[in-house]
Coordinates of C-alpha atoms in Angstrom, one line a residue:
X1 CA -12.3 40.0 16.3
X2 CA -14.7 38.7 13.8
X3 CA -14.2 38.5 10.0
X4 CA -16.5 37.9 7.1
X5 CA -15.9 35.5 4.4
X6 CA -15.3 36.5 0.8
X7 CA -17.6 37.2 -2.1
X8 CA -20.5 34.8 -2.5
X9 CA -20.5 33.8 1.2
X10 CA -20.8 37.2 2.8
X11 CA -22.6 37.4 6.1
X12 CA -20.9 34.5 8.0
X13 CA -19.3 35.5 11.2
X14 CA -17.2 33.2 13.3
X15 CA -15.5 34.3 16.5
X16 CA -11.7 34.5 16.0
X17 CA -11.0 33.7 19.6
X18 CA -12.6 33.3 23.0
X19 CA -15.0 30.8 24.7
X20 CA -17.6 31.1 22.0
X21 CA -15.4 29.9 19.2
X22 CA -15.2 26.2 19.9
X23 CA -19.0 25.8 20.1
X24 CA -19.2 27.8 16.9
X25 CA -16.7 25.6 15.1
X26 CA -18.5 22.5 16.4
X27 CA -21.8 23.8 15.0
X28 CA -20.4 24.7 11.7
X29 CA -21.2 22.1 9.0
X30 CA -17.9 20.6 7.8
X31 CA -16.7 18.5 4.9
X32 CA -13.6 16.2 5.2
X33 CA -12.0 14.8 2.1
X34 CA -8.7 13.3 3.4
X35 CA -9.2 10.7 6.1
X36 CA -7.7 7.2 6.5
X37 CA -9.7 4.4 8.1
X38 CA -6.8 2.5 9.6
X39 CA -5.4 5.7 11.2
X40 CA -8.7 6.4 12.9
X41 CA -9.3 3.4 15.2
X42 CA -10.9 4.1 18.6
X43 CA -8.6 3.2 21.5
X44 CA -11.3 1.2 23.2
X45 CA -12.2 -0.7 20.1
X46 CA -8.5 -1.5 19.5
X47 CA -8.4 -3.0 23.0
X48 CA -11.4 -5.2 22.4
X49 CA -10.2 -6.3 19.0
X50 CA -6.7 -7.1 20.4
X51 CA -8.2 -9.3 23.1
X52 CA -10.8 -11.0 20.9
X53 CA -8.5 -11.6 17.9
X54 CA -5.5 -12.7 20.0
X55 CA -3.2 -9.9 18.6
X56 CA -0.1 -9.1 20.6
X57 CA -0.8 -5.5 21.7
X58 CA -1.1 -3.4 24.9
X59 CA -4.0 -4.4 27.1
X60 CA -4.6 -1.0 28.8
X61 CA -5.8 2.4 27.5
X62 CA -2.5 4.2 28.1
X63 CA -0.5 1.5 26.5
X64 CA -2.8 1.2 23.5
X65 CA -2.9 5.0 23.1
X66 CA 0.9 5.0 23.1
X67 CA 0.9 2.3 20.4
X68 CA -1.6 4.0 18.1
X69 CA -0.7 7.7 18.3
X70 CA 2.4 8.4 16.4
X71 CA 5.2 10.6 17.9
X72 CA 4.7 14.3 17.8
X73 CA 6.7 14.9 15.6
X74 CA 8.1 11.9 13.9
X75 CA 11.6 12.0 12.3
X76 CA 10.2 11.0 8.9
X77 CA 7.2 9.7 6.9
X78 CA 8.5 6.2 7.4
X79 CA 8.3 6.6 11.2
X80 CA 4.8 7.9 10.9
X81 CA 3.7 4.9 8.8
X82 CA 4.9 2.5 11.4
X83 CA 1.9 3.7 13.6
X84 CA -0.4 1.9 11.1
X85 CA 1.1 -1.6 11.7
X86 CA -1.0 -2.4 14.7
X87 CA -4.3 -1.0 13.4
X88 CA -3.9 -3.0 10.2
X89 CA -3.2 -6.2 12.3
X90 CA -6.5 -5.6 14.1
X91 CA -8.4 -5.0 10.9
X92 CA -8.2 -8.4 9.2
X93 CA -11.9 -9.5 9.2
X94 CA -15.1 -8.2 7.9
X95 CA -16.7 -7.6 11.3
X96 CA -13.8 -5.4 12.5
X97 CA -13.7 -3.4 9.2
X98 CA -17.4 -2.8 9.4
X99 CA -17.4 -1.8 13.0
X100 CA -14.5 0.6 12.7
X101 CA -16.1 2.3 9.7
X102 CA -19.4 2.7 11.6
X103 CA -17.6 4.2 14.5
X104 CA -15.5 6.6 12.4
X105 CA -18.7 8.0 10.7
X106 CA -20.3 8.4 14.2
X107 CA -17.3 10.2 15.5
X108 CA -17.3 12.6 12.6
X109 CA -21.0 13.1 12.7
X110 CA -20.8 14.1 16.3
X111 CA -18.7 17.2 15.4
X112 CA -21.1 18.0 12.5
X113 CA -19.0 16.7 9.6
X114 CA -21.8 16.5 7.0
X115 CA -19.8 15.1 4.1
X116 CA -17.0 12.6 4.5
X117 CA -14.7 10.7 2.2
X118 CA -13.0 7.7 3.9
X119 CA -10.0 6.1 2.2
X120 CA -8.4 2.7 3.0
X121 CA -6.2 0.1 1.4
X122 CA -8.2 -3.1 0.9
X123 CA -5.0 -5.1 0.1
X124 CA -3.8 -4.5 3.6
X125 CA -6.6 -6.4 5.1
X126 CA -6.4 -9.9 3.5
X127 CA -3.5 -11.3 5.5
X128 CA -5.8 -13.7 7.4
X129 CA -7.8 -15.0 4.5
X130 CA -10.4 -12.2 4.0
X131 CA -11.2 -11.9 0.3
X132 CA -10.7 -8.6 -1.4
X133 CA -14.4 -8.3 -2.3
X134 CA -15.6 -9.2 1.2
X135 CA -13.3 -6.6 2.8
X136 CA -14.5 -3.9 0.5
X137 CA -18.1 -4.9 1.0
X138 CA -17.6 -4.7 4.8
X139 CA -16.4 -1.1 4.7
X140 CA -19.2 -0.2 2.2
X141 CA -21.8 -1.8 4.5
X142 CA -20.5 0.1 7.6
X143 CA -20.4 3.4 5.8
X144 CA -23.9 2.9 4.4
X145 CA -25.5 2.0 7.7
X146 CA -23.8 4.7 9.7
X147 CA -24.7 7.3 7.1
X148 CA -28.3 6.3 7.3
X149 CA -28.3 6.7 11.1
X150 CA -26.3 9.9 11.3
X151 CA -27.4 11.8 8.2
X152 CA -23.7 12.3 7.2
X153 CA -23.0 11.6 3.6
X154 CA -20.2 9.1 3.2
X155 CA -18.2 8.2 0.2
X156 CA -15.2 5.8 -0.1
X157 CA -11.8 6.0 -1.8
X158 CA -9.9 2.9 -2.5
X159 CA -6.2 3.3 -1.8
X160 CA -3.5 1.3 -3.5
X161 CA 0.0 1.1 -2.1
X162 CA 3.2 2.3 -3.8
X163 CA 5.0 -0.7 -2.3
X164 CA 2.6 -3.3 -3.7
X165 CA 3.1 -5.1 -7.0
X166 CA 1.6 -3.2 -9.9
X167 CA -0.3 -6.3 -10.9
X168 CA -1.9 -6.6 -7.5
X169 CA -2.9 -2.9 -7.7
X170 CA -4.5 -3.6 -11.1
X171 CA -6.5 -6.4 -9.6
X172 CA -7.5 -4.1 -6.8
X173 CA -8.7 -1.5 -9.2
X174 CA -10.8 -4.1 -11.0
X175 CA -12.3 -5.2 -7.7
X176 CA -13.0 -1.6 -6.6
X177 CA -15.0 -0.5 -9.6
X178 CA -17.5 -3.2 -8.9
X179 CA -18.5 -1.3 -5.8
X180 CA -19.3 2.1 -7.5
X181 CA -23.0 1.7 -6.7
X182 CA -22.1 1.2 -3.0
X183 CA -20.4 4.5 -2.5
X184 CA -16.9 3.7 -3.7
X185 CA -16.1 6.6 -5.9
X186 CA -12.3 7.3 -5.8
X187 CA -8.9 5.8 -6.5
X188 CA -5.7 6.7 -4.5
X189 CA -2.1 5.8 -4.3
X190 CA -0.2 6.1 -0.9
X191 CA 2.6 4.6 1.0
X192 CA 6.4 5.0 1.4
X193 CA 7.1 7.7 -1.1
X194 CA 10.9 7.9 -0.6
X195 CA 11.3 4.1 -1.3
X196 CA 8.8 4.1 -4.1
X197 CA 8.8 7.6 -5.6
X198 CA 7.5 6.8 -9.1
X199 CA 3.7 6.6 -9.4
X200 CA 3.8 5.7 -13.1
X201 CA 4.7 2.1 -12.4
X202 CA 1.1 1.8 -11.3
X203 CA -0.2 3.4 -14.5
X204 CA -2.3 0.4 -15.5
X205 CA -4.2 0.4 -12.2
X206 CA -4.8 4.1 -12.6
X207 CA -6.1 3.6 -16.1
X208 CA -8.4 0.8 -15.0
X209 CA -9.8 2.8 -12.1
X210 CA -10.4 5.8 -14.4
X211 CA -12.0 3.7 -17.1
X212 CA -14.3 2.2 -14.4
X213 CA -15.6 5.6 -13.4
X214 CA -13.4 6.2 -10.2
X215 CA -12.2 9.7 -9.6
X216 CA -8.4 10.0 -9.3
X217 CA -6.3 11.3 -6.4
X218 CA -2.9 10.3 -5.0
X219 CA -0.6 11.1 -2.2
X220 CA 2.4 13.2 -3.1
X221 CA 5.0 15.5 -1.5
X222 CA 5.2 13.7 1.8
X223 CA 8.8 13.3 0.7
X224 CA 10.6 15.1 -2.1
X225 CA 8.6 18.3 -2.1
X226 CA 7.6 20.0 -5.3
X227 CA 9.5 17.4 -7.5
X228 CA 7.2 14.6 -6.2
X229 CA 4.1 16.7 -6.8
X230 CA 5.2 17.2 -10.4
X231 CA 5.6 13.5 -10.7
X232 CA 2.1 13.0 -9.4
X233 CA 0.7 15.2 -12.2
X234 CA 1.6 12.4 -14.7
X235 CA -1.3 10.4 -13.3
X236 CA -3.7 13.4 -14.2
X237 CA -5.4 13.5 -10.8
X238 CA -8.1 15.9 -9.8
X239 CA -6.8 16.1 -6.3
X240 CA -3.5 15.5 -4.5
X241 CA -3.3 14.3 -0.9
X242 CA -0.9 16.6 0.9
X243 CA 1.5 18.5 -1.4
X244 CA 2.3 21.5 0.8
X245 CA 5.7 21.7 -0.8
X246 CA 4.1 23.3 -3.9
X247 CA 4.5 26.6 -2.1
X248 CA 8.2 26.4 -2.8
X249 CA 7.7 26.4 -6.6
X250 CA 5.8 29.4 -8.0
X251 CA 5.7 27.8 -11.5
X252 CA 4.1 24.6 -10.0
X253 CA 1.6 26.7 -8.1
X254 CA 0.6 28.5 -11.3
X255 CA 0.3 25.1 -13.1
X256 CA -1.9 23.7 -10.3
X257 CA -4.1 26.7 -10.5
X258 CA -4.4 26.5 -14.2
X259 CA -5.3 22.8 -14.0
X260 CA -7.8 23.5 -11.2
X261 CA -6.1 20.8 -9.1
X262 CA -6.9 20.6 -5.4
X263 CA -4.5 19.9 -2.5
X264 CA -6.1 18.1 0.3
X265 CA -4.0 19.4 3.2
X266 CA -3.5 18.1 6.7
X267 CA -1.3 20.5 8.7
X268 CA -1.0 18.6 11.9
X269 CA -0.2 15.3 10.1
X270 CA 2.2 17.2 7.8
X271 CA 4.1 18.5 10.8
X272 CA 3.9 15.1 12.5
X273 CA 5.5 13.5 9.4
X274 CA 8.3 16.1 9.2
X275 CA 7.1 17.7 6.0
X276 CA 6.9 21.2 7.7
X277 CA 8.9 22.3 10.7
X278 CA 5.8 23.4 12.7
X279 CA 2.1 23.7 12.3
X280 CA 2.6 27.5 12.3
X281 CA 4.9 27.1 9.3
X282 CA 2.3 25.2 7.2
X283 CA 1.5 27.0 3.9
X284 CA -2.3 26.4 4.1
X285 CA -3.1 30.1 4.3
X286 CA -0.5 31.2 1.8
X287 CA -1.6 28.6 -0.8
X288 CA -5.3 29.7 -0.3
X289 CA -4.4 33.3 -0.7
X290 CA -2.5 32.5 -3.9
X291 CA -5.7 31.2 -5.3
X292 CA -4.9 27.6 -5.0
X293 CA -7.7 25.1 -4.5
X294 CA -7.1 23.7 -1.0
X295 CA -9.1 21.7 1.5
X296 CA -8.5 21.0 5.2
X297 CA -8.6 17.6 6.8
X298 CA -7.1 15.6 9.7
X299 CA -5.6 12.7 7.7
X300 CA -6.1 10.4 10.8
X301 CA -8.0 11.0 13.9
X302 CA -6.1 8.5 16.1
X303 CA -2.6 8.5 14.6
X304 CA -2.5 12.3 14.8
X305 CA -4.8 12.4 17.9
X306 CA -7.1 15.2 16.8
X307 CA -10.6 16.0 15.6
X308 CA -11.4 18.1 12.5
X309 CA -12.6 20.8 14.9
X310 CA -9.1 20.7 16.5
X311 CA -7.5 21.1 13.1
X312 CA -9.8 24.1 12.3
X313 CA -8.7 25.7 15.6
X314 CA -5.1 25.2 14.8
X315 CA -5.5 26.6 11.4
X316 CA -6.8 29.9 12.9
X317 CA -4.6 30.0 16.0
X318 CA -1.3 28.8 14.6
X319 CA -1.3 29.2 10.8
X320 CA -3.2 32.5 10.7
X321 CA -6.2 31.5 8.6
X322 CA -9.0 34.0 9.3
X323 CA -12.3 32.6 10.4
X324 CA -13.8 33.8 7.1
X325 CA -11.1 32.0 5.1
X326 CA -11.7 28.9 7.2
X327 CA -15.4 28.9 6.1
X328 CA -14.4 29.5 2.5
X329 CA -12.0 26.5 2.6
X330 CA -14.6 24.3 4.2
X331 CA -17.4 25.2 1.8
X332 CA -15.0 24.8 -1.2
X333 CA -14.6 21.2 -0.3
X334 CA -18.1 20.6 -1.7
X335 CA -17.0 22.0 -5.0
X336 CA -14.1 19.5 -5.4
X337 CA -15.6 16.4 -3.6
X338 CA -16.0 13.2 -5.6
X339 CA -19.6 12.6 -4.8
X340 CA -22.4 12.8 -7.4
X341 CA -23.6 16.3 -8.3
X342 CA -27.2 16.0 -6.9
X343 CA -25.8 15.1 -3.5
X344 CA -23.3 17.9 -3.6
X345 CA -25.9 20.4 -4.8
X346 CA -28.1 19.5 -1.8
X347 CA -25.1 19.8 0.6
X348 CA -24.1 23.2 -0.8
X349 CA -27.6 24.4 -0.2
X350 CA -27.5 23.1 3.4
X351 CA -24.1 24.7 4.1
X352 CA -25.3 28.0 2.5
X353 CA -28.5 28.0 4.6
X354 CA -26.4 27.6 7.7
X355 CA -24.2 30.5 6.6
X356 CA -27.2 32.7 5.9
X357 CA -28.4 32.0 9.4
X358 CA -25.1 33.1 10.8
X359 CA -25.3 36.5 9.0

């Protein structure tokens, strides 16, 4: 079975199944907007860093994989977040941060991710004396060098933590805006939502980030469903990370559509965190068919043990997204990405040229 995409992208054909589909998905240019650096550390790199930094961690591949890949599924978001403790411990110096950023861009470029937004929490990487500015600079340097080698466009999103002091997050925002010319374009809030459900206590940091030219997103609905998504709207974001529980509130869906607000969805991670009972039950397809602005990402390549191509396959096989809908969701990411318009215009032309060639 093959199926065409909707109006404006007619002519694209992707195999719905069979041996030709995986190569077709790999060849498809992709955009990923929801990806965490500390959840995407290569196993081999983690082993080298653990040895060279003297961090108490497994010393073999199987052991390290067991430490870095979260349970499938976890019992809660809190259990999922524990899988980040070891990566963060390994990412406490500029060299490690730069290397991990480079490797992540290379990994994504190898499966034809042409546009990538990487997010990370700089305040998590200063425990051993690294300055906030030096840590941000290391990630920016790694992204820039890997982008130049691979041709993948990379932008960065600075993530603040719900559990951090609001004054510290304000300081982080003030540091982050100084790197706008180095590819840092967005501001995020993440972390343990159940323990820290109110984003408004960080309103000063959001205001500083916005005034400094950063685009606003935040995590919501990993706990608390539609109620938490409504709370997130108080920060006036352009995009929400996760938020699948919106499907349970028709009024909220209508509001999100009216506000042209995007949900950056990660089905495997959402199942892994216990937000949805299964990947098949994820509302990605239903939200898209309602007219919601949605994108599709992995969240974390290592913690969730998957590539973006894997996630695309699961969207088709388990959630029931048609191949045409998959292309439409992928292409739509370039309409809601945080990069500058000239860059996005060029990428849209490249994606459309690929689509025309598939017709």
